[in-house]
Coordinates of C-alpha atoms in Angstrom, one line a residue:
X1 CA 0.0 0.0 0.0
X2 CA 1.4 3.4 -0.9
X3 CA 0.0 6.8 0.1
X4 CA 0.1 10.0 -1.8
X5 CA 3.1 12.3 -1.8
X6 CA 2.8 15.5 0.2
X7 CA 1.6 18.4 -1.9
X8 CA 2.7 21.8 -0.6
X9 CA -0.1 24.1 0.5
X10 CA -0.4 27.9 -0.1
X11 CA 2.4 30.2 0.7
X12 CA 1.9 31.7 4.2
X13 CA 1.5 35.5 4.6
X14 CA 4.5 37.4 5.9
X15 CA 4.6 38.0 9.7
X16 CA 3.7 41.6 9.5
X17 CA 0.7 41.0 7.2
X18 CA -2.7 39.7 8.1
X19 CA -5.6 38.5 6.1
X20 CA -8.5 40.9 5.7
X21 CA -11.4 40.5 8.1
X22 CA -15.0 39.7 7.2
X23 CA -16.4 42.3 4.9
X24 CA -13.0 44.0 4.3
X25 CA -12.2 45.2 0.8
X26 CA -8.9 44.0 -0.5
X27 CA -6.2 46.6 -1.4
X28 CA -6.6 47.9 -5.0
X29 CA -3.4 49.4 -6.5
X30 CA -3.9 53.1 -7.3
X31 CA -1.7 56.1 -8.2
X32 CA -0.4 58.3 -5.4
X33 CA -2.4 61.5 -5.0
X34 CA -0.8 64.6 -3.6
X35 CA -2.2 65.7 -0.2
X36 CA -3.5 69.0 -1.5
X37 CA -5.6 67.1 -4.0
X38 CA -8.0 66.2 -1.3
X39 CA -8.8 62.9 0.3
X40 CA -8.0 59.6 -1.4
X41 CA -10.8 58.0 -3.3
X42 CA -12.5 55.0 -1.6
X43 CA -11.6 51.6 -3.0
X44 CA -14.4 50.1 -5.1
X45 CA -15.1 46.3 -4.9
X46 CA -14.4 44.4 -8.1
X47 CA -17.4 42.3 -9.4
X48 CA -16.5 38.6 -9.4
X49 CA -16.7 36.5 -12.5
X50 CA -18.9 33.5 -13.0
X51 CA -16.0 31.2 -12.3
X52 CA -16.0 32.5 -8.7
X53 CA -19.4 30.9 -8.1
X54 CA -18.0 27.4 -8.0
X55 CA -14.9 25.3 -7.5
X56 CA -13.0 25.0 -10.8
X57 CA -12.5 21.4 -11.8
X58 CA -8.8 22.1 -12.2
X59 CA -8.7 22.7 -8.4
X60 CA -10.7 19.7 -7.4
X61 CA -8.8 16.7 -5.9
X62 CA -10.4 13.5 -7.2
X63 CA -9.9 10.0 -5.7
X64 CA -10.9 7.4 -8.2
X65 CA -11.7 4.2 -6.4
X66 CA -12.4 0.6 -7.4
X67 CA -13.2 -2.4 -5.3
X68 CA -13.1 -6.2 -5.9
X69 CA -15.5 -8.2 -3.7
X70 CA -16.7 -11.7 -3.0
X71 CA -20.2 -11.0 -4.3
X72 CA -22.7 -8.3 -5.3
X73 CA -24.4 -7.5 -2.0
X74 CA -22.6 -5.6 0.9
X75 CA -24.9 -7.4 3.3
X76 CA -23.6 -10.9 2.3
X77 CA -20.2 -10.2 0.7
X78 CA -16.9 -8.6 1.6
X79 CA -14.2 -6.6 0.0
X80 CA -11.2 -8.4 -1.3
X81 CA -9.2 -5.5 -2.9
X82 CA -9.2 -1.7 -2.8
X83 CA -7.5 0.4 -5.5
X84 CA -7.5 4.2 -5.6
X85 CA -5.7 6.9 -7.6
X86 CA -5.6 10.6 -6.4
X87 CA -5.4 13.2 -9.2
X88 CA -5.8 17.0 -9.4
X89 CA -5.8 19.1 -12.5
X90 CA -4.6 16.2 -14.6
X91 CA -1.6 15.6 -12.2
X92 CA -1.1 12.2 -10.6
X93 CA -0.7 12.7 -6.8
X94 CA -0.6 9.2 -5.4
X95 CA -1.9 5.6 -5.4
X96 CA -3.5 3.4 -2.9
X97 CA -3.7 -0.4 -3.4
X98 CA -4.0 -3.4 -1.3
X99 CA -5.6 -6.8 -1.1
X100 CA -8.1 -7.3 1.8
X101 CA -8.8 -10.5 3.8
X102 CA -12.6 -10.9 3.5
X103 CA -12.6 -13.3 6.5
X104 CA -13.7 -16.3 4.4
X105 CA -13.0 -18.2 1.1
X106 CA -13.2 -16.4 -2.2
X107 CA -15.9 -18.0 -4.4
X108 CA -14.6 -19.9 -7.5
X109 CA -16.5 -17.7 -9.9
X110 CA -14.9 -14.6 -8.3
X111 CA -11.5 -16.2 -8.7
X112 CA -12.3 -16.9 -12.4
X113 CA -13.3 -13.3 -12.9
X114 CA -10.6 -11.4 -11.0
X115 CA -7.8 -13.9 -10.5
X116 CA -7.9 -13.3 -6.7
X117 CA -7.7 -16.6 -4.8
X118 CA -8.3 -17.5 -1.2
X119 CA -4.5 -18.1 -0.8
X120 CA -3.8 -14.5 -2.0
X121 CA -6.0 -12.8 0.6
X122 CA -5.2 -15.0 3.6
X123 CA -2.0 -13.0 4.3
X124 CA -3.6 -9.6 3.5
X125 CA -4.8 -7.1 6.2
X126 CA -8.4 -7.2 7.3
X127 CA -10.7 -4.3 6.5
X128 CA -10.4 -3.1 10.1
X129 CA -6.8 -2.0 9.2
X130 CA -7.3 -1.0 5.6
X131 CA -10.4 1.2 5.9
X132 CA -8.9 3.9 8.2
X133 CA -5.9 4.2 5.9
X134 CA -8.2 4.6 2.9
X135 CA -10.3 7.2 4.5
X136 CA -7.2 9.2 5.4
X137 CA -6.0 8.9 1.8
X138 CA -9.3 10.1 0.5
X139 CA -9.9 12.8 3.1
X140 CA -11.1 16.1 1.6
X141 CA -11.5 14.8 -1.9
X142 CA -14.2 13.9 -4.3
X143 CA -14.7 10.2 -4.8
X144 CA -15.1 8.9 -8.3
X145 CA -16.1 5.4 -9.3
X146 CA -17.5 3.5 -12.3
X147 CA -21.0 2.4 -11.1
X148 CA -20.5 4.3 -7.9
X149 CA -23.4 2.8 -6.0
X150 CA -21.7 -0.5 -5.9
X151 CA -18.3 0.7 -4.6
X152 CA -19.7 3.4 -2.3
X153 CA -22.2 0.9 -1.0
X154 CA -19.5 -1.5 0.1
X155 CA -17.5 1.3 1.7
X156 CA -20.5 2.6 3.6
X157 CA -21.3 -0.9 4.8
X158 CA -17.7 -1.4 6.0
X159 CA -17.9 2.0 7.9
X160 CA -21.2 1.0 9.5
X161 CA -19.9 -2.4 10.6
X162 CA -16.8 -0.8 12.2
X163 CA -18.8 2.0 13.6
X164 CA -17.0 4.7 11.6
X165 CA -19.0 7.8 10.6
X166 CA -19.2 8.0 6.8
X167 CA -17.3 11.2 5.8
X168 CA -20.1 12.1 3.3
X169 CA -17.7 12.5 0.3
X170 CA -19.0 14.2 -2.8
X171 CA -19.4 11.3 -5.3
X172 CA -19.2 11.3 -9.1
X173 CA -20.3 8.3 -11.1
X174 CA -18.6 8.0 -14.5
X175 CA -21.4 5.7 -15.7
X176 CA -23.9 8.5 -15.2
X177 CA -21.6 11.0 -16.9
X178 CA -21.0 8.6 -19.8
X179 CA -24.7 8.1 -20.3
X180 CA -25.3 11.8 -20.7
X181 CA -22.4 12.7 -23.0
X182 CA -21.8 9.5 -25.1
X183 CA -24.1 8.5 -27.8
X184 CA -25.0 4.9 -29.0
X185 CA -23.2 5.6 -32.2
X186 CA -20.0 6.1 -30.3
X187 CA -20.2 3.2 -27.8
X188 CA -22.6 0.3 -27.7
X189 CA -22.7 0.3 -23.9
X190 CA -21.2 2.1 -20.9
X191 CA -19.1 -0.6 -19.4
X192 CA -15.6 0.4 -18.2
X193 CA -13.9 -1.9 -20.8
X194 CA -15.9 -0.3 -23.6
X195 CA -15.2 3.3 -22.5
X196 CA -11.5 2.4 -21.9
X197 CA -11.2 1.3 -25.5
X198 CA -12.9 4.4 -26.8
X199 CA -10.7 6.8 -24.8
X200 CA -7.6 4.7 -25.3
X201 CA -6.7 4.5 -21.7
X202 CA -3.1 3.9 -20.7
X203 CA -4.1 1.0 -18.5
X204 CA -6.4 -1.7 -19.6
X205 CA -9.1 -2.7 -17.1
X206 CA -8.8 -6.3 -15.9
X207 CA -11.0 -6.7 -12.9
X208 CA -8.2 -5.8 -10.5
X209 CA -8.9 -2.8 -8.3
X210 CA -5.9 -0.6 -9.0
X211 CA -5.7 -1.3 -12.7
X212 CA -9.4 -0.5 -13.0
X213 CA -9.1 2.7 -11.0
X214 CA -6.2 3.9 -13.3
X215 CA -8.4 3.2 -16.3
X216 CA -11.3 5.0 -14.8
X217 CA -9.0 8.1 -14.3
X218 CA -8.4 8.3 -18.0
X219 CA -12.1 7.8 -18.6
X220 CA -12.9 10.6 -16.2
X221 CA -10.5 13.0 -17.9
X222 CA -12.0 12.1 -21.3
X223 CA -15.5 12.8 -20.0
X224 CA -14.5 16.1 -18.4
X225 CA -13.1 17.2 -21.7
X226 CA -16.5 16.4 -23.3
X227 CA -18.3 18.2 -20.5
X228 CA -16.6 21.5 -21.5
X229 CA -18.9 21.7 -24.6
X230 CA -21.9 21.6 -22.2
X231 CA -20.5 24.5 -20.2
X232 CA -19.5 22.4 -17.2
X233 CA -16.4 23.9 -15.6
X234 CA -17.0 23.6 -11.9
X235 CA -17.5 20.9 -9.4
X236 CA -21.0 22.1 -8.6
X237 CA -21.9 22.0 -12.3
X238 CA -20.4 18.5 -12.6
X239 CA -22.5 17.1 -9.7
X240 CA -25.7 18.6 -11.0
X241 CA -25.1 17.7 -14.7
X242 CA -26.0 14.0 -14.4
X243 CA -29.0 14.8 -12.2
X244 CA -30.5 17.4 -14.5
X245 CA -33.7 16.3 -16.3
X246 CA -33.3 15.6 -20.0
X247 CA -35.2 17.6 -22.6
X248 CA -37.5 14.6 -23.1
X249 CA -38.3 14.5 -19.4
X250 CA -39.1 18.3 -19.4
X251 CA -41.2 18.0 -22.5
X252 CA -43.4 15.2 -21.3
X253 CA -44.2 16.4 -17.8
X254 CA -47.8 16.9 -18.9
X255 CA -48.3 13.1 -18.8
X256 CA -48.5 13.3 -15.0
X257 CA -51.1 16.1 -14.9
X258 CA -54.1 13.9 -14.4
X259 CA -52.6 11.2 -12.2
X260 CA -54.5 10.9 -8.9
X261 CA -52.9 10.9 -5.5
X262 CA -53.9 7.4 -4.4
X263 CA -52.3 4.0 -4.1
X264 CA -52.3 1.9 -7.3
X265 CA -50.5 0.8 -10.4
X266 CA -49.2 3.0 -13.3
X267 CA -48.4 1.9 -16.8
X268 CA -46.3 3.8 -19.3
X269 CA -47.4 3.2 -22.9
X270 CA -45.9 4.2 -26.3
X271 CA -47.8 5.7 -29.2
X272 CA -48.9 2.2 -30.4
X273 CA -50.3 1.2 -27.0
X274 CA -47.5 -1.1 -26.1
X275 CA -46.9 -1.2 -22.3
X276 CA -43.3 -0.1 -21.7
X277 CA -43.2 -0.3 -17.9
X278 CA -45.5 -1.2 -15.0
X279 CA -44.9 0.1 -11.5
X280 CA -46.8 0.6 -8.2
X281 CA -46.9 3.3 -5.6
X282 CA -48.8 4.3 -2.5
X283 CA -49.1 7.8 -4.1
X284 CA -49.4 7.6 -7.8
X285 CA -49.1 11.3 -8.6
X286 CA -45.9 11.8 -6.6
X287 CA -44.3 8.7 -8.1
X288 CA -45.2 9.3 -11.7
X289 CA -44.1 13.0 -11.5
X290 CA -40.7 11.9 -10.3
X291 CA -40.0 10.3 -13.7
X292 CA -40.0 13.8 -15.2
X293 CA -37.5 15.4 -12.8
X294 CA -33.8 15.3 -12.1
X295 CA -34.4 12.8 -9.3
X296 CA -34.8 10.1 -11.9
X297 CA -31.2 9.2 -12.8
X298 CA -31.7 5.6 -14.1
X299 CA -30.8 5.7 -17.8
X300 CA -33.3 3.0 -18.7
X301 CA -36.1 5.0 -17.1
X302 CA -35.0 8.1 -18.9
X303 CA -35.0 6.2 -22.2
X304 CA -38.4 4.8 -21.4
X305 CA -39.8 8.3 -20.8
X306 CA -38.5 9.3 -24.2
X307 CA -40.7 6.6 -25.8
X308 CA -43.8 7.1 -23.6
X309 CA -46.8 8.9 -24.9
X310 CA -49.3 8.3 -22.2
X311 CA -49.5 7.1 -18.5
X312 CA -52.5 4.9 -17.5
X313 CA -53.3 4.4 -13.8
X314 CA -55.3 1.8 -11.9
X315 CA -56.3 3.0 -8.4
X316 CA -56.3 0.3 -5.8
X317 CA -57.9 0.0 -2.4
X318 CA -54.6 -0.9 -0.6
X319 CA -50.9 -1.1 -1.1
X320 CA -51.1 -4.9 -1.1
X321 CA -53.6 -4.9 -4.0
X322 CA -51.3 -2.5 -5.9
X323 CA -48.3 -4.8 -5.4
X324 CA -50.2 -7.9 -6.5
X325 CA -51.7 -6.1 -9.6
X326 CA -48.2 -5.0 -10.6
X327 CA -47.0 -8.6 -10.5
X328 CA -49.9 -9.8 -12.5
X329 CA -49.6 -7.1 -15.1
X330 CA -45.9 -7.6 -15.5
X331 CA -46.4 -11.4 -15.9
X332 CA -49.1 -10.8 -18.5
X333 CA -47.6 -8.1 -20.6
X334 CA -43.8 -8.6 -20.0
X335 CA -42.9 -4.9 -20.5
X336 CA -39.5 -4.4 -22.0
X337 CA -38.4 -1.9 -19.3
X338 CA -39.3 -4.2 -16.4
X339 CA -36.6 -6.5 -15.3
X340 CA -38.1 -8.4 -12.4
X341 CA -41.1 -10.8 -12.3
X342 CA -41.5 -11.0 -16.0
X343 CA -41.4 -14.8 -16.2
X344 CA -43.0 -16.4 -13.1
X345 CA -43.7 -19.5 -15.1
X346 CA -40.0 -20.2 -15.2
X347 CA -39.8 -21.3 -11.6
X348 CA -37.4 -24.1 -10.8
X349 CA -38.4 -27.2 -8.8
X350 CA -36.7 -30.2 -7.4
X351 CA -38.8 -33.3 -8.2
X352 CA -38.7 -36.9 -7.0
X353 CA -39.7 -38.7 -10.1
X354 CA -42.5 -41.3 -10.4
X355 CA -40.6 -44.4 -11.4
X356 CA -39.9 -47.8 -10.0
X357 CA -36.5 -46.5 -8.9
X358 CA -37.2 -42.7 -8.3
X359 CA -34.4 -40.1 -8.7
X360 CA -34.1 -36.4 -8.1
X361 CA -34.6 -34.1 -11.1
X362 CA -34.5 -30.4 -11.6
X363 CA -37.6 -29.3 -13.6
X364 CA -39.2 -26.1 -14.8
X365 CA -42.8 -27.0 -14.0
X366 CA -44.6 -28.6 -11.0
X367 CA -47.4 -30.7 -12.3
X368 CA -50.3 -32.4 -10.5
X369 CA -48.9 -35.9 -11.3
X370 CA -48.6 -37.3 -7.8
X371 CA -44.8 -36.6 -7.6
X372 CA -43.3 -34.8 -4.7
X373 CA -41.8 -31.4 -5.4
X374 CA -39.5 -29.1 -3.4
X375 CA -39.6 -25.4 -4.3
X376 CA -40.0 -23.1 -6.0
X377 CA -36.3 -22.4 -6.0
X378 CA -34.7 -19.1 -6.9
X379 CA -32.1 -20.3 -9.3
X380 CA -30.6 -23.4 -11.0
X381 CA -27.6 -23.0 -8.7
X382 CA -29.7 -23.2 -5.6
X383 CA -31.5 -26.2 -7.0
X384 CA -28.2 -28.0 -7.7
X385 CA -27.0 -27.3 -4.1
X386 CA -30.3 -28.5 -2.6
X387 CA -30.2 -31.6 -4.7
X388 CA -26.6 -32.3 -3.6
X389 CA -27.6 -31.9 0.1
X390 CA -30.4 -34.5 -0.2
X391 CA -28.0 -36.9 -2.0
X392 CA -25.5 -36.5 1.0
X393 CA -28.2 -37.8 3.3
X394 CA -30.1 -40.3 1.2
X395 CA -28.4 -42.8 -1.3
X396 CA -30.7 -42.1 -4.2
X397 CA -29.4 -43.0 -7.6
X398 CA -28.0 -40.0 -9.5
X399 CA -28.0 -41.4 -13.1
X400 CA -30.6 -40.2 -15.5
X401 CA -31.5 -43.5 -17.2
X402 CA -34.9 -44.9 -16.8
X403 CA -34.5 -48.1 -14.8
X404 CA -37.2 -50.7 -14.5
X405 CA -37.2 -54.0 -12.6
X406 CA -37.5 -55.9 -15.9
X407 CA -34.4 -54.0 -17.3
X408 CA -32.4 -54.9 -14.2
X409 CA -33.4 -58.6 -14.3
X410 CA -32.3 -58.8 -17.9
X411 CA -29.0 -57.1 -17.1
X412 CA -29.4 -54.4 -19.7
X413 CA -29.1 -51.3 -17.3
X414 CA -26.0 -49.2 -17.7
X415 CA -23.6 -48.9 -14.7
X416 CA -22.4 -45.4 -13.8
X417 CA -19.1 -44.4 -12.2
X418 CA -20.7 -43.7 -8.8
X419 CA -21.9 -47.4 -8.7
X420 CA -18.4 -48.6 -9.5
X421 CA -16.8 -46.6 -6.6
X422 CA -19.5 -47.5 -4.1
X423 CA -21.2 -44.1 -3.9
X424 CA -24.6 -45.5 -5.0
X425 CA -26.7 -48.4 -4.0
X426 CA -26.7 -49.4 -7.7
X427 CA -30.2 -50.8 -8.3
X428 CA -29.2 -50.9 -11.9
X429 CA -27.1 -54.1 -11.3
X430 CA -29.3 -55.5 -8.5
X431 CA -27.2 -54.5 -5.5
X432 CA -30.4 -53.1 -4.0
X433 CA -33.8 -54.6 -4.6
X434 CA -37.0 -52.8 -5.3
X435 CA -38.0 -53.0 -1.6
X436 CA -34.7 -51.7 -0.3
X437 CA -34.6 -48.8 -2.8
X438 CA -38.3 -48.0 -1.9
X439 CA -37.1 -47.2 1.6
X440 CA -34.7 -44.6 0.2
X441 CA -37.5 -43.1 -1.9
X442 CA -39.8 -42.9 1.1
X443 CA -37.1 -41.2 3.1
X444 CA -36.6 -38.7 0.3
X445 CA -40.4 -38.0 0.1
X446 CA -40.5 -37.4 3.9
X447 CA -37.7 -34.9 3.7
X448 CA -39.2 -33.0 0.8
X449 CA -42.6 -33.0 2.5
X450 CA -41.4 -31.5 5.7
X451 CA -39.0 -33.6 7.9
X452 CA -35.6 -32.1 7.1
X453 CA -33.8 -33.7 10.1
X454 CA -32.0 -36.4 8.0
X455 CA -30.5 -33.8 5.6
X456 CA -29.5 -31.5 8.5
X457 CA -27.9 -34.3 10.5
X458 CA -25.9 -35.7 7.6
X459 CA -24.6 -32.2 6.6
X460 CA -23.6 -31.4 10.2
X461 CA -21.7 -34.7 10.5
X462 CA -19.8 -34.1 7.2
X463 CA -19.1 -30.4 8.1
X464 CA -17.7 -31.5 11.5
X465 CA -15.4 -34.2 9.9
X466 CA -14.0 -31.7 7.3
X467 CA -13.4 -29.0 10.0
X468 CA -11.6 -31.5 12.2
X469 CA -9.0 -32.1 9.4
X470 CA -8.8 -28.4 8.6
X471 CA -10.6 -28.7 5.2
X472 CA -12.5 -25.5 5.8
X473 CA -13.2 -24.7 2.1
X474 CA -14.9 -28.0 1.6
X475 CA -16.8 -27.6 4.9
X476 CA -18.0 -24.2 3.6
X477 CA -19.2 -25.8 0.5
X478 CA -21.2 -28.3 2.5
X479 CA -22.6 -25.4 4.6
X480 CA -23.7 -23.7 1.4
X481 CA -25.5 -26.9 0.2
X482 CA -27.3 -27.2 3.5
X483 CA -28.3 -23.5 3.4
X484 CA -29.7 -23.8 -0.1
X485 CA -31.7 -26.8 0.9
X486 CA -33.1 -25.2 4.1
X487 CA -34.0 -21.9 2.4
X488 CA -35.7 -23.7 -0.5
X489 CA -37.6 -26.0 1.9
X490 CA -38.6 -23.2 4.2
X491 CA -40.0 -21.1 1.3
X492 CA -41.8 -24.0 -0.2
X493 CA -43.4 -25.0 3.1
X494 CA -44.6 -21.5 3.9
X495 CA -46.1 -21.1 0.4
X496 CA -47.7 -24.6 0.4
X497 CA -49.4 -24.0 3.8
X498 CA -51.0 -20.8 2.5
X499 CA -51.9 -22.4 -0.9
X500 CA -54.0 -25.1 0.8
X501 CA -56.3 -22.7 2.6
X502 CA -59.7 -22.2 1.0
X503 CA -60.0 -18.8 2.5
X504 CA -58.2 -16.4 4.8
X505 CA -59.6 -13.0 5.7
X506 CA -57.2 -10.6 7.4
X507 CA -57.2 -6.9 8.5
X508 CA -54.4 -4.4 9.1
X509 CA -54.7 -1.0 10.8
X510 CA -54.7 1.8 8.2
X511 CA -52.9 5.2 8.7
X512 CA -56.2 7.1 8.9
X513 CA -57.5 5.0 11.8
X514 CA -59.5 2.6 9.6
X515 CA -58.7 -0.9 8.4
X516 CA -57.2 -2.5 5.3
X517 CA -59.0 -5.8 4.4
X518 CA -57.7 -8.7 2.3
X519 CA -59.5 -11.9 1.2
X520 CA -57.0 -14.7 0.2
X521 CA -58.2 -17.9 -1.4
X522 CA -55.8 -20.8 -2.1
X523 CA -52.9 -18.3 -1.8
X524 CA -54.4 -15.8 -4.3
X525 CA -55.5 -12.3 -3.4
X526 CA -59.3 -12.5 -4.2
X527 CA -60.4 -9.1 -2.9
X528 CA -59.1 -6.0 -1.1
X529 CA -60.9 -3.2 0.6
X530 CA -60.9 -0.7 3.4
X531 CA -63.0 0.1 6.5
X532 CA -63.5 3.8 7.2
X533 CA -62.4 5.2 10.7
X534 CA -64.9 4.5 13.5
X535 CA -67.1 2.3 11.3
X536 CA -68.3 -1.1 12.3
X537 CA -66.0 -3.5 10.3
X538 CA -68.3 -6.6 10.0
X539 CA -70.6 -5.3 7.2
X540 CA -67.5 -4.3 5.2
X541 CA -66.0 -7.8 5.7
X542 CA -69.1 -9.6 4.7
X543 CA -69.5 -7.4 1.6
X544 CA -65.9 -8.0 0.6
X545 CA -66.2 -11.8 1.0
X546 CA -69.4 -11.8 -1.1
X547 CA -67.8 -9.9 -4.0
X548 CA -64.4 -11.6 -3.9
X549 CA -63.0 -13.5 -6.8
X550 CA -63.8 -17.2 -7.0
X551 CA -60.7 -19.3 -6.8
X552 CA -60.9 -23.0 -7.5
X553 CA -58.6 -25.4 -5.6
X554 CA -56.8 -26.5 -8.7
X555 CA -55.8 -22.9 -9.4
X556 CA -54.4 -22.2 -6.0
X557 CA -53.8 -25.3 -3.9
X558 CA -51.9 -27.4 -6.3
X559 CA -48.1 -27.2 -6.6
X560 CA -48.4 -26.0 -10.2
X561 CA -50.2 -22.9 -9.0
X562 CA -47.0 -21.5 -7.6
X563 CA -45.2 -21.4 -10.9
X564 CA -47.4 -18.5 -12.0
X565 CA -48.6 -20.2 -15.2
X566 CA -52.3 -19.4 -14.8
X567 CA -52.1 -19.9 -11.1
X568 CA -51.3 -17.8 -8.0
X569 CA -47.5 -17.4 -8.4
X570 CA -45.0 -17.7 -5.7
X571 CA -44.2 -14.0 -5.7
X572 CA -47.8 -13.1 -5.1
X573 CA -48.1 -15.4 -2.2
X574 CA -44.9 -14.0 -0.7
X575 CA -46.4 -10.5 -1.0
X576 CA -49.5 -11.7 0.9
X577 CA -47.4 -13.4 3.6
X578 CA -45.2 -10.3 4.1
X579 CA -48.4 -8.2 4.4
X580 CA -49.8 -10.7 7.0
X581 CA -46.5 -10.7 8.9
X582 CA -46.6 -6.9 9.2
X583 CA -47.3 -5.4 12.7
X584 CA -51.0 -5.1 13.7
X585 CA -52.4 -7.7 11.3
X586 CA -55.4 -9.6 12.6
X587 CA -56.9 -12.8 11.2
X588 CA -60.6 -12.3 10.9
X589 CA -61.5 -15.7 9.4
X590 CA -59.4 -18.8 8.5
X591 CA -61.1 -21.7 6.6
X592 CA -59.1 -24.9 6.8
X593 CA -56.0 -25.8 8.8
X594 CA -53.0 -23.4 8.6
X595 CA -50.1 -25.5 9.7
X596 CA -46.4 -26.0 9.0
X597 CA -44.4 -29.3 9.5
X598 CA -43.2 -29.9 13.0
X599 CA -39.7 -30.8 11.8
X600 CA -39.8 -28.4 8.9
X601 CA -37.1 -26.1 7.6
X602 CA -38.6 -22.8 8.9
X603 CA -37.4 -23.4 12.4
X604 CA -33.8 -23.6 11.1
X605 CA -33.8 -20.4 9.0
X606 CA -32.3 -18.4 11.9
X607 CA -29.6 -21.0 12.6
X608 CA -28.5 -21.2 8.9
X609 CA -28.4 -17.4 8.6
X610 CA -26.2 -17.1 11.7
X611 CA -23.8 -19.6 10.0
X612 CA -23.0 -16.8 7.5
X613 CA -22.0 -14.3 10.2
X614 CA -18.4 -13.4 9.5
X615 CA -16.0 -14.8 12.2
X616 CA -13.2 -12.6 13.5
X617 CA -9.9 -14.3 12.4
X618 CA -7.7 -11.2 12.8
X619 CA -5.4 -13.0 15.2
X620 CA -4.8 -16.1 13.1

């Protein structure tokens, strides 16, 4: 780690001189006037130039910073490398670069991306030692980063964890600047590597912190040169430039004129009626108007505003209804500018197949075929981890061939490598008969339906054995498998319990003193309404139940309903459950039995989350 060289400050005043006090007028050279000519004329203040209204960019000290981390979330990941370059007026003042011990292993995909391995960071200082040095290096400067929310978010999280006050640096994001001054004809995107090629930076970005910071310096200088044509010459103008509304935003402010101040859903549409974006808000007017102001800095949102020709709104009774309607509209229309929730039908499930010798299979659809499903899972990676955790506890076959008893008796089943090394019961060659293998299948069904104890016990034993022989990385991999399984099982059990209920009526206190009402049938929000303050709630509840949507058991209670393909959708049920878990909610009516398995995964969520708490290894 190297710090910046000392830069001399301003020349001190001579001993006999003193700076003018507040309100004093500086000396103005003038010709000597003879005493007989009368009193000397009073000095006249000189009017300042426009440059005096801000800090010239040539006088601003920029610290361009880049981080490498173990993941994308400051809450779950840690910093592995910090690189920073200090510049002022185009002059290089100093560098700051160091690896950082994240307190745990570096994931393989991060190693493949950055080249930083666990062995490289084990001897590096912890963030407790690095952060104070970086804050001192950057003191009094303007921080610059490419995609600044990512880097600044990790630095703020580190400060909060170590109980340091964040110095509130002014921040400049080169991505925002590039989106304002670079056209699509010049660069296809605004990635650092793309901009580095365009500006021919002296250092090529390579996903290492200091190299990327040096490349960002050249990009920053190239962008500042461009900004001169926009009249941006001071720090204040630079900070406000990216936040200023575009001409398209100013021109289309009238689209928000008739939007009501109520909770609901808004839809941006183009001239042909295509839905560009669907959003929700508790105050439609305030939210929609924000798209036409400088507070909206997302470049995709600004691009969408440029295409929009009208804004359509749907007023909802409650915030929950707005959230659910948003999910349904996004799934139905798949707007090009929405990123989340567009394909709920693409849920991932872990299935125990319906065969004579069942196996675990990762599938995209949960059907009403009598098979047992675990999910829905958030990603293919989580599904693979959960599948591996079950295999560690139950010796199910892992081959994909379709094995029948007749095929085994005739000796025509293929033998896999796991069978040859004794890692499988090998029903394909008759080592385990139909009855013996059926016991394994029954154990797997019990696990997937709610009793997670066998998987947890097997994982704990294996983690303990690996830790005893100091194989911590492999123990961490086993922990990740167990965590993926528990989180998937807990989610599925919560959703399945709600999806089985014919009807739930719940009420939550409203801000105005009334009540918000929701009728949920087989996990689907069937109706939403409100009760005015000081009104008797029962008539409103009865009226809402009578007018609620009819939901058939097959559309809500079946596993396939949670995929979103014509059913309830897991995201909608999670919205309902979050609303029911909020403070003050009361259950008015519950039809059916709302239960979770006694040995289910929900009771272990806190335990597995604590397993991810970083351990202090600063003394190792």
